[in-house]
């Protein structure tokens, strides 16, 4: 089954959008419906295109799940990042100015309909109680002032998500741990710039997770300690995240050369599909806003 | 008293005095309006100088929008949209104000946008930049509306001054001289009549 999955993935990866096709898409010389999507940048509404792009990504991962139901947990945990984003968005909508709510069209533990009907944080946290994303226990452990903080809840969700994601790696751990760990480090870097290393460490301790230090982060990112410190102090997280993501993709591409016949290749395909979704979302928004092609191109992460 | 009514006034010294008084009052009114016109022109010039900043403010506004668009692309629609919902929008009211006696609607910022719920420094930076540009644009828009309304009023004053200068005052002058001539003719006529009567009586 595993061999079949890897072999199938070798075929599936050929259907992903290539860099020259992205260029044609940005310049409007080719439409999305010519690249295996059922929507058109020219004719369809943004929401429909956005749903189709995310839907395609979800379908690709669900297809892998269908081939190998034994690894279902891992594939679902990978997709769960979309639901975590939806939950974090809901937390913000609950505290924010009433507006139209925008979510990823993906539901597994909590349906989109339920998510939209939720009226307060208590209800939302109660919904999460029966899922691997339950953070109530950790919120209760926090001091009063932190308990109310939106950012702390979002961090707890991310920590919980990675805990869940790691738990599904099982026998793939030896292949995938370094890369999934790098994914986690990238997320923690983001939170480090928001609330500082000290607070992050305290939150990680709640989960009995070893604290990440600057040496570990800088090594993972391929940055010197001073450069990392400078970026964190200036709160230039966008630049830092860009470096982190580039480094992540570089490592992924390097490792896949040695791991073409195991689950690592499947993981590579999953990440490439994820970035295809992100890239198409950027092109869609960029074209809608009317950004210059070079600005859109500068934000893309290209794999193939 | 309308202009058409003047024609029906009796030719008399009283009418002449009345017309002269009227003409003098119109001249005074015209000079007052001319002074007002100068004041309005001065005010418009003064405001127009500030309008030169519009290009740089628009440039800053476009750059702020570009920053926001880039951030929107980088973080994705779901994250961006939900983060934006944390911003409490500003409150702006349109109030009628008086500039040189002319009523001009002016936008007044009652409440600045509240970014306190946003924890992301990048969002705070780009939205602060955008708000600063928008605030400057509101100021410029206020000045533009003021220039527009003052210009409209200036055109109105100009029309009145022109009409006084080119139509009403010359008409009064013409009529006064007509009445003067008629009174003089009547005086000569009276004089000739009196002279004739004196000769008959002799």
Short mmCIF file of C-alpha atoms in Angstrom, two decimals:
data_model
loop_
_atom_site.label_atom_id
_atom_site.label_comp_id
_atom_site.label_asym_id
_atom_site.label_seq_id
_atom_site.Cartn_x
_atom_site.Cartn_y
_atom_site.Cartn_z
CA UNK A 1 0.00 0.00 0.00
CA UNK A 2 2.80 2.35 0.96
CA UNK A 3 4.67 1.63 -2.27
CA UNK A 4 1.50 2.23 -4.27
CA UNK A 5 0.99 5.57 -2.48
CA UNK A 6 4.53 6.72 -3.26
CA UNK A 7 4.27 5.57 -6.87
CA UNK A 8 0.93 7.33 -7.28
CA UNK A 9 2.39 10.50 -5.78
CA UNK A 10 5.16 10.45 -8.40
CA UNK A 11 2.43 10.62 -11.01
CA UNK A 12 0.31 13.18 -9.13
CA UNK A 13 3.15 15.62 -8.67
CA UNK A 14 3.30 16.08 -12.45
CA UNK A 15 -0.14 17.72 -12.35
CA UNK A 16 1.04 20.57 -10.11
CA UNK A 17 1.43 24.00 -11.65
CA UNK A 18 4.93 24.82 -12.88
CA UNK A 19 6.79 28.12 -12.53
CA UNK A 20 6.35 29.12 -16.19
CA UNK A 21 2.61 28.46 -15.86
CA UNK A 22 2.49 30.79 -12.83
CA UNK A 23 4.08 33.50 -14.98
CA UNK A 24 1.43 33.01 -17.67
CA UNK A 25 -1.31 33.09 -15.02
CA UNK A 26 -0.01 36.33 -13.50
CA UNK A 27 0.24 38.04 -16.88
CA UNK A 28 -3.25 36.79 -17.82
CA UNK A 29 -2.02 34.82 -20.85
CA UNK A 30 -3.55 31.62 -19.51
CA UNK A 31 -6.64 31.04 -17.38
CA UNK A 32 -7.01 28.76 -14.37
CA UNK A 33 -9.46 26.45 -16.17
CA UNK A 34 -6.64 25.43 -18.51
CA UNK A 35 -4.64 24.16 -15.51
CA UNK A 36 -7.05 21.58 -14.16
CA UNK A 37 -9.31 23.88 -12.13
CA UNK A 38 -13.01 24.27 -12.88
CA UNK A 39 -12.98 28.03 -12.48
CA UNK A 40 -11.86 31.00 -14.50
CA UNK A 41 -10.01 34.06 -13.21
CA UNK A 42 -11.76 36.10 -15.89
CA UNK A 43 -15.34 34.90 -15.54
CA UNK A 44 -15.91 33.73 -11.96
CA UNK A 45 -16.35 35.53 -8.66
CA UNK A 46 -13.44 35.70 -6.24
CA UNK A 47 -15.21 33.62 -3.59
CA UNK A 48 -15.95 30.84 -6.09
CA UNK A 49 -12.34 30.81 -7.31
CA UNK A 50 -11.00 30.86 -3.75
CA UNK A 51 -13.24 27.91 -2.80
CA UNK A 52 -12.18 25.99 -5.92
CA UNK A 53 -8.47 26.55 -5.21
CA UNK A 54 -8.74 25.40 -1.59
CA UNK A 55 -11.13 22.61 -2.62
CA UNK A 56 -8.57 21.26 -5.08
CA UNK A 57 -5.89 21.17 -2.37
CA UNK A 58 -8.24 19.38 0.03
CA UNK A 59 -9.27 16.89 -2.71
CA UNK A 60 -5.63 16.08 -3.43
CA UNK A 61 -4.92 15.21 0.20
CA UNK A 62 -8.24 13.37 0.63
CA UNK A 63 -7.34 11.31 -2.46
CA UNK A 64 -4.11 10.24 -0.74
CA UNK A 65 -6.20 9.30 2.29
CA UNK A 66 -8.44 7.15 0.11
CA UNK A 67 -5.45 5.29 -1.34
CA UNK A 68 -4.04 4.58 2.12
CA UNK A 69 -6.76 4.71 4.79
CA UNK A 70 -4.18 3.49 7.33
CA UNK A 71 -2.46 6.88 7.15
CA UNK A 72 -5.73 8.79 7.37
CA UNK A 73 -4.78 10.46 10.68
CA UNK A 74 -1.63 11.91 9.19
CA UNK A 75 -3.39 13.31 6.12
CA UNK A 76 -6.22 14.74 8.21
CA UNK A 77 -3.75 16.28 10.64
CA UNK A 78 -1.99 17.90 7.70
CA UNK A 79 -5.30 19.33 6.43
CA UNK A 80 -6.26 20.41 9.93
CA UNK A 81 -4.07 23.50 9.49
CA UNK A 82 -6.96 24.97 7.47
CA UNK A 83 -9.45 24.32 10.25
CA UNK A 84 -7.04 25.78 12.83
CA UNK A 85 -6.89 28.92 10.68
CA UNK A 86 -10.70 28.95 10.58
CA UNK A 87 -10.91 28.64 14.37
CA UNK A 88 -8.36 31.40 14.88
CA UNK A 89 -10.30 33.57 12.43
CA UNK A 90 -13.52 32.87 14.38
CA UNK A 91 -11.81 33.95 17.62
CA UNK A 92 -10.93 37.24 15.93
CA UNK A 93 -14.42 37.71 14.48
CA UNK A 94 -15.91 37.14 17.93
CA UNK A 95 -13.84 39.99 19.34
CA UNK A 96 -13.96 42.21 16.32
CA UNK A 97 -16.20 44.61 14.52
CA UNK A 98 -19.12 42.67 13.02
CA UNK A 99 -18.27 41.87 9.44
CA UNK A 100 -18.72 39.20 6.80
CA UNK A 101 -16.88 36.07 7.94
CA UNK A 102 -14.44 34.44 5.51
CA UNK A 103 -13.24 30.86 6.09
CA UNK A 104 -11.38 28.14 4.26
CA UNK A 105 -13.90 25.73 2.74
CA UNK A 106 -12.73 22.82 4.89
CA UNK A 107 -14.47 21.17 7.81
CA UNK A 108 -13.61 18.03 9.70
CA UNK A 109 -13.97 18.44 13.46
CA UNK A 110 -16.24 21.45 13.35
CA UNK A 111 -18.62 22.21 10.51
CA UNK A 112 -18.54 25.60 8.83
CA UNK A 113 -22.24 26.07 9.60
CA UNK A 114 -21.65 25.47 13.34
CA UNK A 115 -18.61 27.72 13.27
CA UNK A 116 -20.63 30.55 11.81
CA UNK A 117 -23.43 30.10 14.34
CA UNK A 118 -21.13 30.28 17.37
CA UNK A 119 -21.68 33.51 19.31
CA UNK A 120 -19.03 33.50 21.99
CA UNK A 121 -15.62 32.10 22.89
CA UNK A 122 -17.01 29.83 25.57
CA UNK A 123 -19.21 28.09 22.99
CA UNK A 124 -16.29 27.76 20.58
CA UNK A 125 -13.96 26.29 23.22
CA UNK A 126 -16.71 23.87 24.22
CA UNK A 127 -17.00 22.75 20.61
CA UNK A 128 -13.28 22.02 20.58
CA UNK A 129 -13.48 19.90 23.73
CA UNK A 130 -14.15 16.71 21.78
CA UNK A 131 -11.39 17.37 19.24
CA UNK A 132 -7.61 17.12 19.39
CA UNK A 133 -7.58 20.93 19.45
CA UNK A 134 -9.05 21.22 22.95
CA UNK A 135 -7.23 24.05 24.77
CA UNK A 136 -9.62 24.61 27.69
CA UNK A 137 -7.34 22.80 30.15
CA UNK A 138 -4.40 25.03 29.25
CA UNK A 139 -6.47 28.23 29.34
CA UNK A 140 -7.58 27.32 32.87
CA UNK A 141 -3.95 26.98 33.86
CA UNK A 142 -3.15 30.50 32.72
CA UNK A 143 -3.13 33.62 34.83
CA UNK A 144 -6.25 35.75 34.58
CA UNK A 145 -4.78 38.46 32.36
CA UNK A 146 -3.38 35.92 29.87
CA UNK A 147 -6.61 33.98 29.85
CA UNK A 148 -8.39 36.85 28.16
CA UNK A 149 -5.68 37.47 25.62
CA UNK A 150 -6.63 36.61 22.04
CA UNK A 151 -3.06 36.08 20.98
CA UNK A 152 -2.45 33.54 23.78
CA UNK A 153 -5.45 31.50 22.66
CA UNK A 154 -4.21 31.50 19.09
CA UNK A 155 -0.75 30.35 20.24
CA UNK A 156 -2.27 27.60 22.37
CA UNK A 157 -4.24 26.43 19.33
CA UNK A 158 -1.08 26.30 17.24
CA UNK A 159 0.86 24.44 19.95
CA UNK A 160 -2.02 22.00 20.31
CA UNK A 161 -2.22 21.59 16.56
CA UNK A 162 1.45 20.68 16.29
CA UNK A 163 1.08 18.29 19.20
CA UNK A 164 -1.74 16.58 17.29
CA UNK A 165 0.21 16.70 14.01
CA UNK A 166 3.28 15.11 15.66
CA UNK A 167 1.11 12.40 17.23
CA UNK A 168 0.02 11.25 13.75
CA UNK A 169 3.57 10.88 12.40
CA UNK A 170 4.11 7.49 14.14
CA UNK A 171 6.24 5.31 11.87
CA UNK A 172 7.07 8.26 9.57
CA UNK A 173 8.74 10.08 12.42
CA UNK A 174 12.27 9.22 11.33
CA UNK A 175 11.59 10.59 7.83
CA UNK A 176 9.39 13.56 8.59
CA UNK A 177 10.27 14.78 12.08
CA UNK A 178 12.97 17.31 11.05
CA UNK A 179 10.74 18.95 8.44
CA UNK A 180 7.56 18.99 10.54
CA UNK A 181 9.65 20.36 13.38
CA UNK A 182 10.88 23.10 11.07
CA UNK A 183 7.27 23.90 10.19
CA UNK A 184 6.60 24.22 13.93
CA UNK A 185 9.66 26.40 14.46
CA UNK A 186 8.46 28.74 11.69
CA UNK A 187 5.12 29.08 13.50
CA UNK A 188 6.88 29.74 16.83
CA UNK A 189 9.08 32.38 15.23
CA UNK A 190 5.93 34.20 14.22
CA UNK A 191 4.64 34.07 17.80
CA UNK A 192 8.06 35.03 19.19
CA UNK A 193 7.87 38.33 17.30
CA UNK A 194 4.38 38.89 18.66
CA UNK A 195 4.79 38.22 22.37
CA UNK A 196 8.48 37.50 22.93
CA UNK A 197 10.50 34.40 23.63
CA UNK A 198 9.87 34.41 27.37
CA UNK A 199 6.09 34.19 27.12
CA UNK A 200 6.31 31.54 24.41
CA UNK A 201 8.55 29.44 26.67
CA UNK A 202 5.99 29.64 29.49
CA UNK A 203 3.24 28.48 27.15
CA UNK A 204 5.36 25.64 25.77
CA UNK A 205 6.03 24.53 29.35
CA UNK A 206 2.30 24.02 29.84
CA UNK A 207 2.54 21.31 27.19
CA UNK A 208 5.79 19.94 28.59
CA UNK A 209 7.50 20.95 25.37
CA UNK A 210 11.16 21.82 25.54
CA UNK A 211 11.74 25.51 25.05
CA UNK A 212 13.09 26.65 21.71
CA UNK A 213 16.17 28.78 22.08
CA UNK A 214 17.71 31.27 19.68
CA UNK A 215 20.56 28.86 18.84
CA UNK A 216 18.10 26.19 17.74
CA UNK A 217 15.97 28.63 15.76
CA UNK A 218 18.93 30.28 14.05
CA UNK A 219 20.35 26.87 13.13
CA UNK A 220 16.99 25.78 11.73
CA UNK A 221 16.75 28.94 9.65
CA UNK A 222 20.35 29.05 8.52
CA UNK A 223 20.72 32.53 10.07
CA UNK A 224 23.39 33.86 12.41
CA UNK A 225 22.30 34.46 16.01
CA UNK A 226 22.84 38.21 15.64
CA UNK A 227 20.75 38.41 12.47
CA UNK A 228 17.95 36.48 14.11
CA UNK A 229 18.10 38.70 17.20
CA UNK A 230 17.99 41.81 15.01
CA UNK A 231 14.96 40.56 13.08
CA UNK A 232 13.12 39.60 16.27
CA UNK A 233 13.87 42.92 17.98
CA UNK A 234 12.75 44.92 14.95
CA UNK A 235 9.62 42.78 14.76
CA UNK A 236 10.31 42.28 11.05
CA UNK A 237 8.53 38.99 11.08
CA UNK A 238 7.51 39.14 7.43
CA UNK A 239 11.14 39.15 6.34
CA UNK A 240 11.98 36.52 8.92
CA UNK A 241 9.13 34.29 7.82
CA UNK A 242 10.21 34.66 4.21
CA UNK A 243 13.74 33.54 5.15
CA UNK A 244 12.28 30.71 7.22
CA UNK A 245 9.99 29.52 4.42
CA UNK A 246 12.75 29.74 1.81
CA UNK A 247 15.01 27.73 4.08
CA UNK A 248 12.24 25.20 4.68
CA UNK A 249 11.65 24.75 0.93
CA UNK A 250 15.40 24.53 0.29
CA UNK A 251 15.78 21.78 2.89
CA UNK A 252 12.69 19.99 1.59
CA UNK A 253 14.01 20.00 -1.99
CA UNK A 254 17.42 18.82 -0.83
CA UNK A 255 16.02 15.97 1.27
CA UNK A 256 13.56 14.78 -1.33
CA UNK A 257 16.44 13.84 -3.63
CA UNK A 258 17.49 11.17 -1.12
CA UNK A 259 13.94 10.12 -0.24
CA UNK A 260 12.13 9.55 -3.49
CA UNK A 261 10.88 6.11 -2.53
CA UNK A 262 9.35 6.71 0.88
CA UNK A 263 6.72 8.77 2.69
CA UNK A 264 8.96 11.83 2.49
CA UNK A 265 8.09 12.16 -1.19
CA UNK A 266 4.39 12.09 -0.29
CA UNK A 267 5.02 14.81 2.29
CA UNK A 268 6.90 16.79 -0.36
CA UNK A 269 3.89 16.50 -2.67
CA UNK A 270 1.54 17.58 0.13
CA UNK A 271 3.64 20.65 0.90
CA UNK A 272 3.95 21.45 -2.82
CA UNK A 273 0.14 21.22 -3.14
CA UNK A 274 -0.24 23.47 -0.10
CA UNK A 275 2.05 26.08 -1.63
CA UNK A 276 0.23 25.79 -4.95
CA UNK A 277 -2.97 26.70 -3.09
CA UNK A 278 -1.21 29.60 -1.38
CA UNK A 279 0.34 30.79 -4.65
CA UNK A 280 -2.96 30.70 -6.52
CA UNK A 281 -4.64 32.58 -3.67
CA UNK A 282 -1.92 35.24 -3.96
CA UNK A 283 -2.34 35.47 -7.74
CA UNK A 284 -6.11 35.70 -7.35
CA UNK A 285 -5.91 38.47 -4.75
CA UNK A 286 -3.06 40.22 -6.54
CA UNK A 287 -4.99 40.33 -9.80
CA UNK A 288 -8.18 41.39 -8.02
CA UNK A 289 -6.40 44.23 -6.23
CA UNK A 290 -4.57 45.18 -9.41
CA UNK A 291 -1.02 44.68 -8.16
CA UNK A 292 1.88 44.79 -10.59
CA UNK A 293 2.88 41.30 -11.89
CA UNK A 294 6.38 41.60 -10.43
CA UNK A 295 4.93 42.29 -6.96
CA UNK A 296 2.71 39.19 -7.20
CA UNK A 297 5.59 37.10 -8.54
CA UNK A 298 7.79 38.23 -5.63
CA UNK A 299 5.42 36.73 -3.09
CA UNK A 300 5.16 33.26 -4.67
CA UNK A 301 6.95 30.18 -3.38
CA UNK A 302 7.88 28.02 -6.31
CA UNK A 303 8.55 24.32 -6.11
CA UNK A 304 8.55 22.92 -9.60
CA UNK B 1 -37.47 100.23 -6.21
CA UNK B 2 -36.95 98.26 -9.35
CA UNK B 3 -35.29 99.61 -12.45
CA UNK B 4 -38.51 99.55 -14.46
CA UNK B 5 -40.26 101.65 -11.80
CA UNK B 6 -37.70 104.43 -12.23
CA UNK B 7 -39.11 105.14 -15.69
CA UNK B 8 -42.48 106.01 -14.16
CA UNK B 9 -41.15 108.44 -11.60
CA UNK B 10 -42.16 112.07 -12.10
CA UNK B 11 -39.48 114.35 -13.49
CA UNK B 12 -38.78 116.51 -10.50
CA UNK B 13 -36.01 117.71 -8.24
CA UNK B 14 -37.22 115.27 -5.61
CA UNK B 15 -36.80 112.37 -8.06
CA UNK B 16 -33.32 113.63 -8.91
CA UNK B 17 -32.31 113.71 -5.24
CA UNK B 18 -33.76 110.23 -4.74
CA UNK B 19 -31.94 108.87 -7.78
CA UNK B 20 -28.66 110.45 -6.73
CA UNK B 21 -29.01 108.94 -3.25
CA UNK B 22 -29.74 105.55 -4.81
CA UNK B 23 -26.78 105.78 -7.20
CA UNK B 24 -24.48 106.72 -4.32
CA UNK B 25 -25.75 103.75 -2.29
CA UNK B 26 -25.20 101.41 -5.23
CA UNK B 27 -21.64 102.72 -5.69
CA UNK B 28 -20.97 102.12 -2.00
CA UNK B 29 -22.44 98.60 -2.26
CA UNK B 30 -20.29 97.91 -5.29
CA UNK B 31 -17.10 98.96 -3.49
CA UNK B 32 -18.08 96.77 -0.48
CA UNK B 33 -18.62 93.82 -2.83
CA UNK B 34 -15.29 94.52 -4.52
CA UNK B 35 -13.59 94.39 -1.13
CA UNK B 36 -15.35 91.10 -0.40
CA UNK B 37 -14.25 89.78 -3.77
CA UNK B 38 -10.65 90.62 -2.91
CA UNK B 39 -10.98 88.91 0.46
CA UNK B 40 -12.38 85.77 -1.16
CA UNK B 41 -9.63 85.71 -3.79
CA UNK B 42 -7.01 86.09 -1.05
CA UNK B 43 -8.57 83.23 0.95
CA UNK B 44 -8.78 80.97 -2.12
CA UNK B 45 -5.12 81.64 -2.95
CA UNK B 46 -4.15 80.93 0.64
CA UNK B 47 -5.98 77.57 0.64
CA UNK B 48 -4.81 76.67 -2.86
CA UNK B 49 -1.19 76.83 -1.71
CA UNK B 50 -1.91 74.01 0.75
CA UNK B 51 -3.53 71.94 -2.02
CA UNK B 52 -0.11 71.48 -3.61
CA UNK B 53 0.55 68.82 -0.95
CA UNK B 54 -2.11 66.61 -2.54
CA UNK B 55 0.33 64.86 -4.90
CA UNK B 56 2.66 63.79 -2.10
CA UNK B 57 -0.26 62.71 0.12
CA UNK B 58 -1.75 60.66 -2.73
CA UNK B 59 1.63 59.08 -3.29
CA UNK B 60 1.83 58.16 0.40
CA UNK B 61 -1.75 56.80 0.26
CA UNK B 62 -0.92 54.60 -2.73
CA UNK B 63 2.23 53.31 -1.03
CA UNK B 64 0.24 52.50 2.13
CA UNK B 65 -2.33 50.64 0.01
CA UNK B 66 0.47 48.72 -1.72
CA UNK B 67 1.88 47.74 1.69
CA UNK B 68 -1.53 46.50 2.78
CA UNK B 69 -2.07 44.60 -0.47
CA UNK B 70 1.32 42.92 -0.12
CA UNK B 71 0.54 41.97 3.47
CA UNK B 72 -2.85 40.62 2.35
CA UNK B 73 -1.12 38.45 -0.22
CA UNK B 74 1.44 37.17 2.26
CA UNK B 75 -0.92 36.25 5.08
CA UNK B 76 -3.85 35.06 2.96
CA UNK B 77 -7.47 36.17 2.76
CA UNK B 78 -8.83 34.32 5.82
CA UNK B 79 -6.14 35.68 8.17
CA UNK B 80 -6.25 39.17 6.67
CA UNK B 81 -10.03 39.46 6.69
CA UNK B 82 -10.34 38.29 10.28
CA UNK B 83 -7.51 40.57 11.46
CA UNK B 84 -9.13 43.56 9.78
CA UNK B 85 -12.37 42.79 11.63
CA UNK B 86 -10.47 43.60 14.85
CA UNK B 87 -10.10 47.22 13.77
CA UNK B 88 -12.83 49.57 14.96
CA UNK B 89 -13.39 51.96 12.03
CA UNK B 90 -13.04 55.73 12.50
CA UNK B 91 -16.05 57.97 13.03
CA UNK B 92 -16.27 60.93 10.69
CA UNK B 93 -18.98 63.57 10.69
CA UNK B 94 -19.79 66.24 8.13
CA UNK B 95 -20.34 69.62 9.79
CA UNK B 96 -21.28 72.90 8.12
CA UNK B 97 -18.67 75.54 9.00
CA UNK B 98 -18.27 79.16 8.01
CA UNK B 99 -15.25 80.34 6.05
CA UNK B 100 -15.33 84.07 5.20
CA UNK B 101 -19.05 83.96 5.82
CA UNK B 102 -19.59 81.15 3.32
CA UNK B 103 -21.11 77.88 4.58
CA UNK B 104 -18.73 75.03 3.76
CA UNK B 105 -19.31 71.36 4.70
CA UNK B 106 -16.24 70.01 6.47
CA UNK B 107 -15.42 66.44 7.47
CA UNK B 108 -14.43 66.21 11.13
CA UNK B 109 -12.82 63.11 12.64
CA UNK B 110 -14.75 62.32 15.79
CA UNK B 111 -12.94 59.08 16.60
CA UNK B 112 -9.69 57.67 15.25
CA UNK B 113 -9.69 53.98 14.19
CA UNK B 114 -9.03 51.71 17.14
CA UNK B 115 -6.15 49.30 16.47
CA UNK B 116 -5.74 48.23 20.09
CA UNK B 117 -7.14 44.74 19.50
CA UNK B 118 -4.58 43.99 16.82
CA UNK B 119 -1.50 42.26 18.16
CA UNK B 120 0.39 41.92 14.90
CA UNK B 121 3.04 44.69 14.58
CA UNK B 122 3.05 44.44 10.79
CA UNK B 123 -0.72 45.04 10.62
CA UNK B 124 -0.44 47.92 13.09
CA UNK B 125 2.38 49.50 11.05
CA UNK B 126 0.60 49.33 7.67
CA UNK B 127 -2.78 50.42 8.99
CA UNK B 128 -1.27 53.33 10.92
CA UNK B 129 0.45 54.39 7.74
CA UNK B 130 -2.80 54.12 5.80
CA UNK B 131 -4.74 56.07 8.43
CA UNK B 132 -2.15 58.88 8.43
CA UNK B 133 -2.52 59.13 4.65
CA UNK B 134 -6.33 59.01 4.85
CA UNK B 135 -6.35 61.68 7.57
CA UNK B 136 -4.19 63.94 5.39
CA UNK B 137 -6.51 63.23 2.44
CA UNK B 138 -9.52 64.23 4.54
CA UNK B 139 -7.80 67.53 5.35
CA UNK B 140 -7.08 68.08 1.66
CA UNK B 141 -10.68 67.17 0.74
CA UNK B 142 -11.91 69.73 3.28
CA UNK B 143 -9.73 72.39 1.68
CA UNK B 144 -10.90 71.39 -1.80
CA UNK B 145 -14.55 71.68 -0.79
CA UNK B 146 -13.76 75.05 0.79
CA UNK B 147 -12.11 76.26 -2.43
CA UNK B 148 -15.06 74.99 -4.44
CA UNK B 149 -17.65 76.75 -2.27
CA UNK B 150 -15.60 79.95 -1.98
CA UNK B 151 -15.11 79.96 -5.77
CA UNK B 152 -18.86 79.54 -6.28
CA UNK B 153 -19.47 82.45 -3.92
CA UNK B 154 -16.76 84.50 -5.64
CA UNK B 155 -18.43 83.88 -9.01
CA UNK B 156 -21.74 85.02 -7.51
CA UNK B 157 -20.19 88.23 -6.07
CA UNK B 158 -18.41 88.81 -9.37
CA UNK B 159 -21.68 88.53 -11.27
CA UNK B 160 -23.32 91.11 -9.01
CA UNK B 161 -20.36 93.51 -9.24
CA UNK B 162 -20.29 93.14 -13.01
CA UNK B 163 -24.00 93.71 -13.29
CA UNK B 164 -23.76 96.81 -11.05
CA UNK B 165 -20.76 98.09 -12.97
CA UNK B 166 -21.95 97.40 -16.49
CA UNK B 167 -25.70 97.69 -16.27
CA UNK B 168 -27.24 99.23 -13.18
CA UNK B 169 -24.85 102.08 -12.43
CA UNK B 170 -24.69 103.27 -16.09
CA UNK B 171 -28.48 103.09 -16.25
CA UNK B 172 -28.81 105.21 -13.11
CA UNK B 173 -26.24 107.65 -14.47
CA UNK B 174 -28.10 107.84 -17.76
CA UNK B 175 -31.44 108.39 -16.04
CA UNK B 176 -30.03 110.97 -13.65
CA UNK B 177 -28.58 112.92 -16.57
CA UNK B 178 -31.92 112.54 -18.40
CA UNK B 179 -33.80 113.86 -15.38
CA UNK B 180 -31.24 116.66 -14.99
CA UNK B 181 -31.68 117.63 -18.65
CA UNK B 182 -35.47 117.52 -18.37
CA UNK B 183 -35.42 119.65 -15.21
CA UNK B 184 -33.13 122.14 -16.93
CA UNK B 185 -35.43 122.20 -19.99
CA UNK B 186 -38.42 122.74 -17.70
CA UNK B 187 -36.56 125.54 -15.92
CA UNK B 188 -35.74 127.21 -19.24
CA UNK B 189 -39.35 126.75 -20.32
CA UNK B 190 -40.55 128.31 -17.07
CA UNK B 191 -38.09 131.13 -17.50
CA UNK B 192 -39.24 131.80 -21.09
CA UNK B 193 -42.91 131.65 -19.98
CA UNK B 194 -42.25 134.07 -17.14
CA UNK B 195 -40.34 136.38 -19.45
CA UNK B 196 -43.22 136.31 -21.99
CA UNK B 197 -45.74 137.06 -19.26
CA UNK B 198 -43.66 139.97 -17.99
CA UNK B 199 -43.53 141.44 -21.51
CA UNK B 200 -47.32 141.09 -21.93
CA UNK B 201 -47.90 142.74 -18.54
CA UNK B 202 -45.73 145.69 -19.53
#
